[in-house]
Coordinates of C-alpha atoms in Angstrom, one line a residue:
M1072 CA -0.1 -0.1 -0.5
T1073 CA 2.9 2.6 0.5
G1074 CA 2.9 5.0 -1.0
E1075 CA 0.5 3.5 -4.0
R1076 CA -1.9 5.7 -5.4
R1077 CA -5.8 3.8 -5.5
P1078 CA -9.1 5.6 -5.7
L1079 CA -11.1 6.3 -2.5
A1080 CA -13.3 3.7 -0.7
D1081 CA -16.4 4.0 -1.6
R1082 CA -17.6 5.1 1.5
P1083 CA -18.2 8.9 3.2
L1084 CA -14.9 10.4 4.3
T1085 CA -17.3 10.6 8.3
E1086 CA -17.1 6.5 8.0
P1087 CA -14.0 5.0 9.0
H1088 CA -14.0 1.8 7.5
P1089 CA -14.6 -1.2 10.8
S1090 CA -11.5 -2.6 11.0
R1091 CA -9.9 0.7 11.5
L1092 CA -13.0 1.8 14.7
S1093 CA -15.4 -1.2 16.2
P1094 CA -18.7 -0.2 15.6
E1095 CA -18.3 -1.8 19.1
H1096 CA -15.4 1.0 20.4
P1097 CA -16.7 2.5 23.2
D1098 CA -15.1 5.8 22.1
R1099 CA -16.9 5.9 19.0
A1100 CA -19.6 8.4 19.5
R1101 CA -16.6 10.6 20.6
I1102 CA -14.0 10.2 18.1
L1103 CA -16.8 10.9 15.3
A1104 CA -17.5 14.1 16.7
A1105 CA -14.3 14.7 17.2
H1106 CA -13.4 13.7 13.7
A1107 CA -16.4 15.7 12.0
A1108 CA -15.6 18.7 13.4
A1109 CA -11.7 17.9 12.1
L1110 CA -13.8 17.4 8.4
E1111 CA -16.1 20.1 8.5
A1112 CA -13.2 22.4 9.7
G1113 CA -10.6 21.5 7.1
E1114 CA -8.3 20.7 9.7
A1115 CA -5.4 17.8 9.3
G1116 CA -6.8 15.7 12.9
Y1117 CA -7.7 16.0 16.0
P1118 CA -6.5 15.3 18.9
D1119 CA -8.4 11.1 20.1
P1120 CA -10.9 11.8 22.5
A1121 CA -9.2 9.2 25.1
S1122 CA -5.5 9.4 24.8
G1123 CA -5.0 13.1 23.7
L1124 CA -2.8 11.5 20.4
F1125 CA -2.9 13.7 17.2
V1126 CA -5.1 11.2 14.9
L1127 CA -5.5 12.6 11.1
S1128 CA -8.5 13.4 8.9
A1129 CA -10.0 11.0 6.2
G1130 CA -9.9 14.2 5.0
F1131 CA -6.0 14.9 5.3
L1132 CA -4.7 11.8 3.5
A1133 CA -7.8 11.9 0.8
R1134 CA -6.2 15.4 -0.7
R1135 CA -2.2 13.2 -0.1
G1136 CA -3.3 11.5 -2.7
T1137 CA -1.8 7.7 -1.5
C1138 CA -2.0 5.4 1.4
C1139 CA 1.5 5.1 3.9
G1140 CA 0.2 1.4 5.0
R1141 CA 0.4 2.8 8.9
G1142 CA -3.4 1.8 9.5
C1143 CA -4.2 5.3 9.8
R1144 CA -7.6 4.6 11.6
H1145 CA -9.8 7.3 9.2
C1146 CA -7.8 6.1 5.2
P1147 CA -10.1 6.9 3.3
Y1148 CA -8.6 4.2 0.9
L1149 CA -8.5 1.4 2.4
D1150 CA -12.0 -1.2 1.5
E1151 CA -11.5 -4.4 1.8
P1152 CA -13.4 -5.9 4.7
P1153 CA -11.9 -6.9 7.8
S1154 CA -10.1 -9.9 8.4
G1155 CA -10.7 -13.1 11.3

Protein backbone atom coordinates (compact mmCIF):
# COMPACT_ATOMS: atom_id res chain seq x y z
CA MET A 1 0.00 0.00 0.00
CA THR A 2 2.78 2.45 0.75
CA GLY A 3 2.82 5.39 -1.65
CA GLU A 4 0.50 3.59 -4.04
CA ARG A 5 -2.11 5.74 -5.81
CA ARG A 6 -5.51 4.21 -5.26
CA PRO A 7 -9.10 5.37 -5.61
CA LEU A 8 -10.91 6.39 -2.45
CA ALA A 9 -13.01 3.72 -0.77
CA ASP A 10 -16.70 3.59 -1.59
CA ARG A 11 -17.92 5.11 1.71
CA PRO A 12 -18.25 8.62 3.11
CA LEU A 13 -15.10 10.20 4.55
CA THR A 14 -17.00 10.48 7.83
CA GLU A 15 -17.27 6.68 8.18
CA PRO A 16 -14.07 4.82 9.12
CA HIS A 17 -13.53 1.24 8.01
CA PRO A 18 -14.83 -1.13 10.74
CA SER A 19 -11.41 -2.76 11.06
CA ARG A 20 -9.97 0.62 12.08
CA LEU A 21 -12.78 1.77 14.39
CA SER A 22 -15.15 -0.91 15.57
CA PRO A 23 -18.85 -0.08 15.81
CA GLU A 24 -18.58 -1.38 19.40
CA HIS A 25 -15.65 0.89 20.38
CA PRO A 26 -16.60 2.56 23.70
CA ASP A 27 -15.44 6.02 22.51
CA ARG A 28 -16.82 5.71 18.97
CA ALA A 29 -19.36 8.54 19.29
CA ARG A 30 -16.78 10.94 20.74
CA ILE A 31 -14.20 9.94 18.12
CA LEU A 32 -16.64 10.41 15.24
CA ALA A 33 -17.74 13.80 16.62
CA ALA A 34 -14.13 14.98 16.89
CA HIS A 35 -13.40 13.67 13.39
CA ALA A 36 -16.50 15.34 11.93
CA ALA A 37 -15.48 18.66 13.51
CA ALA A 38 -11.99 18.36 11.99
CA LEU A 39 -13.45 17.55 8.57
CA GLU A 40 -15.87 20.48 8.78
CA ALA A 41 -13.07 22.88 9.74
CA GLY A 42 -10.70 21.50 7.08
CA GLU A 43 -8.18 20.59 9.77
CA ALA A 44 -5.52 17.92 9.34
CA GLY A 45 -6.82 15.98 12.32
CA TYR A 46 -7.94 16.06 15.92
CA PRO A 47 -6.77 15.00 19.38
CA ASP A 48 -8.11 11.54 20.24
CA PRO A 49 -10.74 12.01 22.96
CA ALA A 50 -9.35 9.15 25.08
CA SER A 51 -5.57 9.31 24.58
CA GLY A 52 -4.98 12.87 23.44
CA LEU A 53 -2.82 11.61 20.56
CA PHE A 54 -3.21 13.45 17.25
CA VAL A 55 -5.24 11.49 14.68
CA LEU A 56 -5.21 12.43 10.98
CA SER A 57 -8.58 13.06 9.37
CA ALA A 58 -9.84 11.23 6.29
CA GLY A 59 -9.95 14.58 4.48
CA PHE A 60 -6.26 15.21 5.09
CA LEU A 61 -5.36 11.66 4.09
CA ALA A 62 -7.47 11.88 0.91
CA ARG A 63 -5.78 15.16 -0.08
CA ARG A 64 -2.38 13.43 0.18
CA GLY A 65 -3.44 11.21 -2.70
CA THR A 66 -1.80 7.99 -1.52
CA CYS A 67 -2.06 5.43 1.25
CA CYS A 68 0.93 5.38 3.59
CA GLY A 69 0.20 1.83 4.79
CA ARG A 70 0.53 2.72 8.47
CA GLY A 71 -2.96 1.71 9.59
CA CYS A 72 -4.50 5.17 9.96
CA ARG A 73 -7.84 5.14 11.80
CA HIS A 74 -9.58 7.17 9.09
CA CYS A 75 -7.79 5.80 6.01
CA PRO A 76 -9.99 6.78 3.05
CA TYR A 77 -8.41 4.14 0.81
CA LEU A 78 -9.05 0.96 2.82
CA ASP A 79 -11.95 -0.85 1.19
CA GLU A 80 -11.26 -4.53 1.85
CA PRO A 81 -13.61 -6.41 4.16
CA PRO A 82 -12.29 -6.74 7.70
CA SER A 83 -10.19 -9.87 8.22
CA GLY A 84 -11.13 -12.40 10.80
